Structure formats: structure tokens, C-alpha cells
mmCIF file of C-alpha atoms in Angstrom:
data_model
loop_
_atom_site.group_PDB
_atom_site.id
_atom_site.type_symbol
_atom_site.label_atom_id
_atom_site.label_comp_id
_atom_site.label_asym_id
_atom_site.label_seq_id
_atom_site.Cartn_x
_atom_site.Cartn_y
_atom_site.Cartn_z
ATOM 1 C CA MET A 54 10.095 12.265 -0.728
ATOM 2 C CA ARG A 55 11.604 10.310 -2.585
ATOM 3 C CA ARG A 56 9.974 7.474 -1.997
ATOM 4 C CA ILE A 57 6.398 9.391 -2.441
ATOM 5 C CA LEU A 58 7.612 10.600 -5.793
ATOM 6 C CA LEU A 59 8.501 7.101 -7.169
ATOM 7 C CA ALA A 60 5.725 5.925 -5.221
ATOM 8 C CA ALA A 61 3.517 8.612 -7.377
ATOM 9 C CA ALA A 62 4.975 7.596 -10.664
ATOM 10 C CA CYS A 63 3.895 3.273 -9.888
ATOM 11 C CA ALA A 64 0.377 3.768 -9.004
ATOM 12 C CA ALA A 65 -0.333 6.710 -11.441
ATOM 13 C CA PRO A 66 -1.877 4.032 -14.277
ATOM 14 C CA VAL A 67 -3.068 1.540 -11.886
ATOM 15 C CA LEU A 68 -4.857 5.176 -10.241
ATOM 16 C CA LEU A 69 -6.441 6.578 -13.996
ATOM 17 C CA GLY A 70 -8.100 2.801 -14.805
ATOM 18 C CA LEU A 71 -10.112 3.735 -11.403
ATOM 19 C CA LEU A 72 -10.580 7.103 -12.097
ATOM 20 C CA ALA A 73 -11.592 6.012 -15.758
ATOM 21 C CA LEU A 74 -14.079 3.630 -13.444
ATOM 22 C CA ALA A 75 -15.765 6.334 -11.562
ATOM 23 C CA PRO A 76 -19.344 7.051 -11.706
ATOM 24 C CA ALA A 77 -20.028 10.283 -14.850
ATOM 25 C CA ARG A 78 -21.379 12.609 -12.254
ATOM 26 C CA LYS A 79 -18.337 12.298 -10.465
ATOM 27 C CA ARG A 80 -16.089 11.727 -12.638
ATOM 28 C CA THR A 81 -15.212 15.939 -13.436
ATOM 29 C CA MET A 82 -14.320 16.018 -9.528
ATOM 30 C CA THR A 83 -12.416 13.141 -9.620
ATOM 31 C CA LEU A 84 -10.342 14.678 -12.452
ATOM 32 C CA ILE A 85 -10.514 18.257 -11.488
ATOM 33 C CA VAL A 86 -8.537 17.707 -7.430
ATOM 34 C CA ALA A 87 -6.134 14.906 -9.226
ATOM 35 C CA VAL A 88 -5.192 17.274 -11.490
ATOM 36 C CA SER A 89 -4.851 20.077 -8.447
ATOM 37 C CA VAL A 90 -2.968 16.983 -7.107
ATOM 38 C CA ALA A 91 -0.187 16.724 -10.007
ATOM 39 C CA VAL A 92 0.669 20.344 -10.087
ATOM 40 C CA ALA A 93 1.309 20.792 -6.537
ATOM 41 C CA THR A 94 3.425 17.658 -6.908
ATOM 42 C CA VAL A 95 5.012 19.231 -9.534
ATOM 43 C CA VAL A 96 5.176 22.563 -8.154
ATOM 44 C CA LEU A 97 6.358 20.722 -4.590
ATOM 45 C CA VAL A 98 8.874 18.857 -6.221
ATOM 46 C CA VAL A 99 10.750 22.155 -8.862
ATOM 47 C CA VAL A 100 10.920 24.082 -4.416
ATOM 48 C CA ALA A 101 12.678 21.088 -3.006
ATOM 49 C CA THR A 102 15.057 20.903 -6.424
ATOM 50 C CA LYS A 103 15.480 25.106 -5.499
ATOM 51 C CA LEU A 104 15.728 24.688 -2.157
ATOM 52 C CA GLY A 105 18.996 22.599 -2.193
ATOM 53 C CA PHE A 106 16.742 19.324 -1.295
ATOM 54 C CA ASN A 107 18.019 17.161 -4.592
ATOM 55 C CA ARG A 108 17.619 13.548 -3.363
ATOM 56 C CA ALA A 109 13.792 14.223 -4.016
ATOM 57 C CA VAL A 110 14.619 13.213 -7.465
ATOM 58 C CA ASP A 111 17.583 11.495 -6.922
ATOM 59 C CA GLY A 112 15.651 8.439 -6.804
ATOM 60 C CA PHE A 113 15.375 8.197 -10.778
ATOM 61 C CA SER A 114 18.113 9.714 -11.693
ATOM 62 C CA VAL A 115 19.541 6.236 -8.917
ATOM 63 C CA THR A 116 17.370 3.426 -10.738
ATOM 64 C CA GLN A 117 18.374 4.470 -14.010
ATOM 65 C CA ASP A 118 21.862 4.257 -12.947
ATOM 66 C CA VAL A 119 21.214 0.502 -11.761
ATOM 67 C CA LEU A 120 19.326 -0.417 -14.422
ATOM 68 C CA ALA A 121 22.381 0.478 -17.222
ATOM 69 C CA GLY A 122 25.315 -0.457 -14.527
ATOM 70 C CA ASP A 123 26.523 1.834 -13.431
ATOM 71 C CA ALA A 124 27.954 2.824 -9.997
ATOM 72 C CA VAL A 125 25.190 4.195 -7.409
ATOM 73 C CA ASP A 126 25.297 5.970 -3.674
ATOM 74 C CA GLN A 127 25.711 4.056 -0.125
ATOM 75 C CA SER A 128 23.073 3.911 0.066
ATOM 76 C CA THR A 129 21.905 1.758 -2.776
ATOM 77 C CA ARG A 130 24.465 0.118 -3.011
ATOM 78 C CA GLU A 131 23.813 -1.192 0.551
ATOM 79 C CA ARG A 132 20.122 -2.075 -0.371
ATOM 80 C CA LEU A 133 21.348 -3.727 -3.567
ATOM 81 C CA ILE A 134 24.017 -5.791 -0.696
ATOM 82 C CA MET A 135 21.296 -6.958 0.711
ATOM 83 C CA LEU A 136 18.968 -8.207 -1.548
ATOM 84 C CA TRP A 137 21.418 -10.310 -3.071
ATOM 85 C CA GLY A 138 22.357 -11.497 0.195
ATOM 86 C CA GLY A 139 18.947 -12.155 1.021
ATOM 87 C CA TYR A 140 18.407 -14.104 -1.604
ATOM 88 C CA GLN A 141 20.803 -17.026 -0.997
ATOM 89 C CA ALA A 142 19.841 -16.710 2.131
ATOM 90 C CA PHE A 143 16.103 -17.281 1.631
ATOM 91 C CA LEU A 144 17.271 -20.338 -1.218
ATOM 92 C CA HIS A 145 19.357 -21.575 1.791
ATOM 93 C CA ALA A 146 16.398 -22.359 4.349
ATOM 94 C CA PRO A 147 13.496 -21.995 2.009
ATOM 95 C CA LEU A 148 10.859 -23.390 4.330
ATOM 96 C CA PHE A 149 10.644 -21.434 7.181
ATOM 97 C CA GLY A 150 13.508 -19.039 6.909
ATOM 98 C CA TYR A 151 15.841 -18.103 9.747
ATOM 99 C CA GLY A 152 13.287 -15.993 12.206
ATOM 100 C CA TRP A 153 12.216 -12.618 12.778
ATOM 101 C CA PRO A 154 15.642 -11.395 14.356
ATOM 102 C CA ASP A 155 18.676 -13.597 12.435
ATOM 103 C CA MET A 156 17.280 -12.176 8.904
ATOM 104 C CA VAL A 157 19.999 -10.058 9.076
ATOM 105 C CA PRO A 158 22.796 -12.219 10.677
ATOM 106 C CA ALA A 159 21.452 -14.540 7.907
ATOM 107 C CA ILE A 160 22.481 -13.403 5.413
ATOM 108 C CA LEU A 161 26.909 -11.906 6.367
ATOM 109 C CA PRO A 162 28.371 -15.351 4.629
ATOM 110 C CA TYR A 163 26.623 -13.146 2.029
ATOM 111 C CA VAL A 164 27.928 -10.461 2.311
ATOM 112 C CA PRO A 165 31.486 -8.986 1.280
ATOM 113 C CA GLY A 166 33.676 -8.808 4.309
ATOM 114 C CA SER A 167 33.998 -4.972 4.542
ATOM 115 C CA GLU A 168 30.524 -4.446 4.671
ATOM 116 C CA ILE A 169 29.335 -6.913 6.854
ATOM 117 C CA GLU A 170 30.283 -4.260 10.435
ATOM 118 C CA ARG A 171 27.494 -2.392 8.266
ATOM 119 C CA MET A 172 24.959 -5.344 7.798
ATOM 120 C CA LEU A 173 24.940 -5.413 11.208
ATOM 121 C CA THR A 174 23.272 -2.014 12.383
ATOM 122 C CA PHE A 175 20.328 -2.961 10.208
ATOM 123 C CA ARG A 176 17.346 -4.837 11.683
ATOM 124 C CA GLN A 177 15.530 -5.691 8.570
ATOM 125 C CA LEU A 178 16.987 -6.092 5.324
ATOM 126 C CA HIS A 179 15.356 -2.936 4.025
ATOM 127 C CA ASN A 180 12.440 -4.876 0.994
ATOM 128 C CA GLY A 181 9.044 -6.481 2.689
ATOM 129 C CA LEU A 182 8.922 -8.968 0.897
ATOM 130 C CA LEU A 183 12.812 -10.807 1.114
ATOM 131 C CA SER A 184 12.304 -9.915 5.088
ATOM 132 C CA PHE A 185 9.622 -12.144 5.737
ATOM 133 C CA ALA A 186 10.879 -14.153 3.108
ATOM 134 C CA VAL A 187 14.147 -14.753 5.028
ATOM 135 C CA GLY A 188 13.063 -14.361 7.812
ATOM 136 C CA ALA A 189 9.780 -17.210 7.742
ATOM 137 C CA GLY A 190 10.336 -18.949 4.661
ATOM 138 C CA ILE A 191 8.120 -19.737 2.392
ATOM 139 C CA PRO A 192 5.183 -19.284 5.141
ATOM 140 C CA GLY A 193 6.165 -15.449 5.491
ATOM 141 C CA VAL A 194 6.043 -14.639 1.695
ATOM 142 C CA ILE A 195 2.530 -16.347 1.085
ATOM 143 C CA SER A 196 1.693 -14.187 4.948
ATOM 144 C CA PHE A 197 3.162 -10.729 2.941
ATOM 145 C CA LEU A 198 1.282 -11.540 -0.275
ATOM 146 C CA ILE A 199 -1.976 -11.985 1.340
ATOM 147 C CA LEU A 200 -1.128 -9.109 3.229
ATOM 148 C CA SER A 201 -0.366 -6.809 0.722
ATOM 149 C CA VAL A 202 -3.809 -7.504 -0.938
ATOM 150 C CA ALA A 203 -6.415 -8.410 2.166
ATOM 151 C CA PRO A 204 -7.353 -5.205 1.696
ATOM 152 C CA VAL A 205 -8.733 -5.030 -1.782
ATOM 153 C CA ILE A 206 -9.732 -7.879 -1.189
ATOM 154 C CA ALA A 207 -12.573 -7.237 1.592
ATOM 155 C CA ALA A 208 -13.413 -4.248 -0.076
ATOM 156 C CA LEU A 209 -14.150 -6.685 -3.592
ATOM 157 C CA LYS A 210 -16.621 -8.132 -1.310
ATOM 158 C CA THR A 211 -18.670 -5.793 0.417
ATOM 159 C CA PRO A 212 -22.006 -4.155 -0.736
ATOM 160 C CA ARG A 213 -22.169 -2.903 -4.605
ATOM 161 C CA ASP A 214 -24.178 0.196 -3.506
ATOM 162 C CA GLU A 215 -23.040 3.952 -4.890
ATOM 163 C CA LEU A 216 -19.692 4.328 -3.334
ATOM 164 C CA PHE A 217 -18.122 0.343 -4.001
ATOM 165 C CA VAL A 218 -15.985 2.529 -6.352
ATOM 166 C CA SER A 219 -14.552 4.944 -4.071
ATOM 167 C CA ARG A 220 -13.323 1.805 -1.641
ATOM 168 C CA LEU A 221 -11.800 0.314 -4.096
ATOM 169 C CA TYR A 222 -9.776 3.086 -5.224
ATOM 170 C CA LEU A 223 -8.779 3.810 -1.748
ATOM 171 C CA SER A 224 -8.432 0.073 -0.978
ATOM 172 C CA VAL A 225 -5.970 -0.346 -4.564
ATOM 173 C CA THR A 226 -4.376 3.187 -3.574
ATOM 174 C CA LEU A 227 -3.562 1.887 0.055
ATOM 175 C CA CYS A 228 -1.698 -1.481 -1.744
ATOM 176 C CA ALA A 229 -0.311 -0.012 -4.162
ATOM 177 C CA ALA A 230 1.408 2.679 -2.067
ATOM 178 C CA TYR A 231 2.738 0.036 0.657
ATOM 179 C CA ALA A 232 4.093 -1.976 -2.476
ATOM 180 C CA VAL A 233 6.052 0.392 -3.499
ATOM 181 C CA PHE A 234 7.016 1.497 -0.545
ATOM 182 C CA GLN A 235 8.549 -1.573 0.384
ATOM 183 C CA LEU A 236 10.882 -1.718 -2.401
ATOM 184 C CA THR A 237 13.223 -0.435 -0.154
ATOM 185 C CA ILE A 238 12.593 -0.402 3.074
ATOM 186 C CA ILE A 239 10.159 -2.517 5.274
ATOM 187 C CA MET A 240 6.446 -1.023 6.005
ATOM 188 C CA ILE A 241 4.364 -4.205 6.755
ATOM 189 C CA GLY A 242 5.870 -6.495 10.140
ATOM 190 C CA PHE A 243 6.830 -2.447 11.330
ATOM 191 C CA GLU A 244 4.965 -1.748 14.151
ATOM 192 C CA PHE A 245 3.832 1.720 12.887
ATOM 193 C CA HIS A 246 3.014 1.531 9.358
ATOM 194 C CA THR A 247 1.007 -1.950 10.156
ATOM 195 C CA VAL A 248 -1.148 -0.727 12.380
ATOM 196 C CA GLN A 249 -1.673 2.356 9.935
ATOM 197 C CA TYR A 250 -2.462 -0.054 7.820
ATOM 198 C CA ALA A 251 -4.954 -1.818 9.739
ATOM 199 C CA PHE A 252 -6.076 1.366 11.186
ATOM 200 C CA MET A 253 -6.567 2.925 6.874
ATOM 201 C CA THR A 254 -8.068 -0.640 5.534
ATOM 202 C CA VAL A 255 -10.815 0.084 9.283
ATOM 203 C CA VAL A 256 -11.734 3.142 7.983
ATOM 204 C CA ILE A 257 -12.459 2.412 3.763
ATOM 205 C CA LEU A 258 -14.730 -0.066 4.644
ATOM 206 C CA GLY A 259 -15.967 0.742 7.464
ATOM 207 C CA PHE A 260 -16.942 4.716 7.101
ATOM 208 C CA VAL A 261 -17.093 4.881 2.861
ATOM 209 C CA ARG A 262 -20.624 3.442 2.538
ATOM 210 C CA ALA A 263 -23.495 5.165 1.361
ATOM 211 C CA PRO A 264 -26.272 6.248 4.678
ATOM 212 C CA ALA A 265 -28.651 3.973 5.087
ATOM 213 C CA ARG A 266 -32.087 4.519 3.624
ATOM 214 C CA VAL A 267 -35.067 4.846 6.710
ATOM 215 C CA ALA A 268 -38.382 5.021 5.167
ATOM 216 C CA PRO A 269 -40.694 8.133 5.829
ATOM 217 C CA ALA A 270 -41.447 7.616 10.293
ATOM 218 C CA ASP A 271 -45.996 8.514 9.531
ATOM 219 C CA GLN A 272 -45.376 6.119 6.308
ATOM 220 C CA SER A 273 -43.684 3.450 8.266
ATOM 221 C CA VAL A 274 -46.057 3.587 11.622
ATOM 222 C CA ARG A 275 -49.412 3.770 9.068
ATOM 223 C CA SER A 276 -47.643 0.031 7.423
ATOM 224 C CA LYS A 277 -47.453 -1.722 11.505
ATOM 225 C CA ALA A 278 -51.625 0.022 12.421
ATOM 226 C CA PRO A 279 -53.463 -2.834 12.793
ATOM 227 C CA VAL A 280 -56.314 -3.394 10.079
ATOM 228 C CA SER A 281 -59.562 -1.702 12.335
ATOM 229 C CA GLN A 282 -62.664 -3.967 13.254
ATOM 230 C CA GLU A 283 -65.189 -2.251 11.176
ATOM 231 C CA THR A 284 -62.128 -1.944 8.134
ATOM 232 C CA ALA A 285 -62.428 -6.101 8.576
ATOM 233 C CA SER A 286 -66.431 -6.009 8.102
ATOM 234 C CA THR A 287 -66.548 -4.360 6.101
ATOM 235 C CA ALA A 288 -63.553 -6.048 3.720
#
């Protein structure tokens, strides 16, 4: 829930910009849907808070604490340790990294000794870009960045029909959501989320398309009918 709220907050400016590009005849309905989703999100947060699920909104206060240098909770502290350790590990092997299975052991020389046992319980560095950087070096970083924007690039190469803006909107939403989620956990590179990413891209590009316009059958047949000999001689 916390990652969903953070993703919504970060993606809102992008989505509002794409909303402005929506066709005029569909803009009203799109705006109604967007406002409805926003209201539903606020209601969900209020209900979750009332029921005691305060962790859903803790992400915003934790972000403020990190920026201010204040004390943070254990989960945030572990991620900050992995970020620092991963950054140092990447600097010591930037060309090809340490290999996917060894990304976590690679950061151990750069983390506090009291945290080593805890770090060994993880299989990745809880950050998409950092995991690719430590696991595969600069080639991994390049691959990660290409994969992160691939749906948008693919959408830009589709025909400029009346659903082009919709395809672009959905592609940007998908990429923005994954980018935000991967700040605190790996998505691309994790089997389920990687397949989901590819599948959603295929659905956006393959199904959000204007139906093909087919000429009426009688006109099509008439246009293909051979010219009679009498008509030709008259001409």
C-alpha cells in the first residue's frame, strides 16, 4: 500500500500532462474517471488509517525523515545501508559487476559488521537500478534503462490513429509506476513482475488500437466486377 501511494504521488504530474493531451471529445469522461480514482484513493487511505493500517501513509513521513537526516525505521535503515553498500560495490567493479547471484555478498565489505547477517537474508538490493548495476555493471545499467522505457518507445512507433494518445498514456503510466516501485524493491528482474511488465506492454500495444475500417461489401464487389464487352464497345 505504501509503495502504491508513493507511486501515485510521483506519477500524478505525468498523468495530468497526458490528460491535457487527450482528445477534446473524451477529455470530460477521462477527467471524471481521474477524479473518481483520486477520491477513491483518499477514501481508502482514510479508512486504512482508521482501521490501524498506519503503515500505508508512513512512507511520506519516512521520506521526510530521510531528507532531514532524522532517525528512520528498521526497514528504511536497511535499504539505506544497501544503497550505500551497492554504490561502493559498483564503483569497485563498474565494467561487468559481480554476477546476479553475488550482488548481495558484493556489498558486505561496505556495510556495518552488525548488519552482515541481516544482509545475507536478501537476494537482491531492494532497488532495481542498483541491483542491475552491482550484478552486471555498466551493461546492466544500460539494459535496465532500456527496459524501463521500452513500452514508451514501442508506443511511439505505433500508427498515429485516434487511440495513439491512449496507448502512450498507458505506456507512460506503466513505466512510471515500475520506476517508482523499483526505488525500494526490484521489479524488472523478478520473475513475476518481469512477465507482468512484458504482458501489460503487449496488451497495451496489441489491443488498444482503432478497429480497421472495412469498405461495404456491395461497393467492394462492384469495384472488382469486370467491365462487360458491351460497355467497353460503347466507350
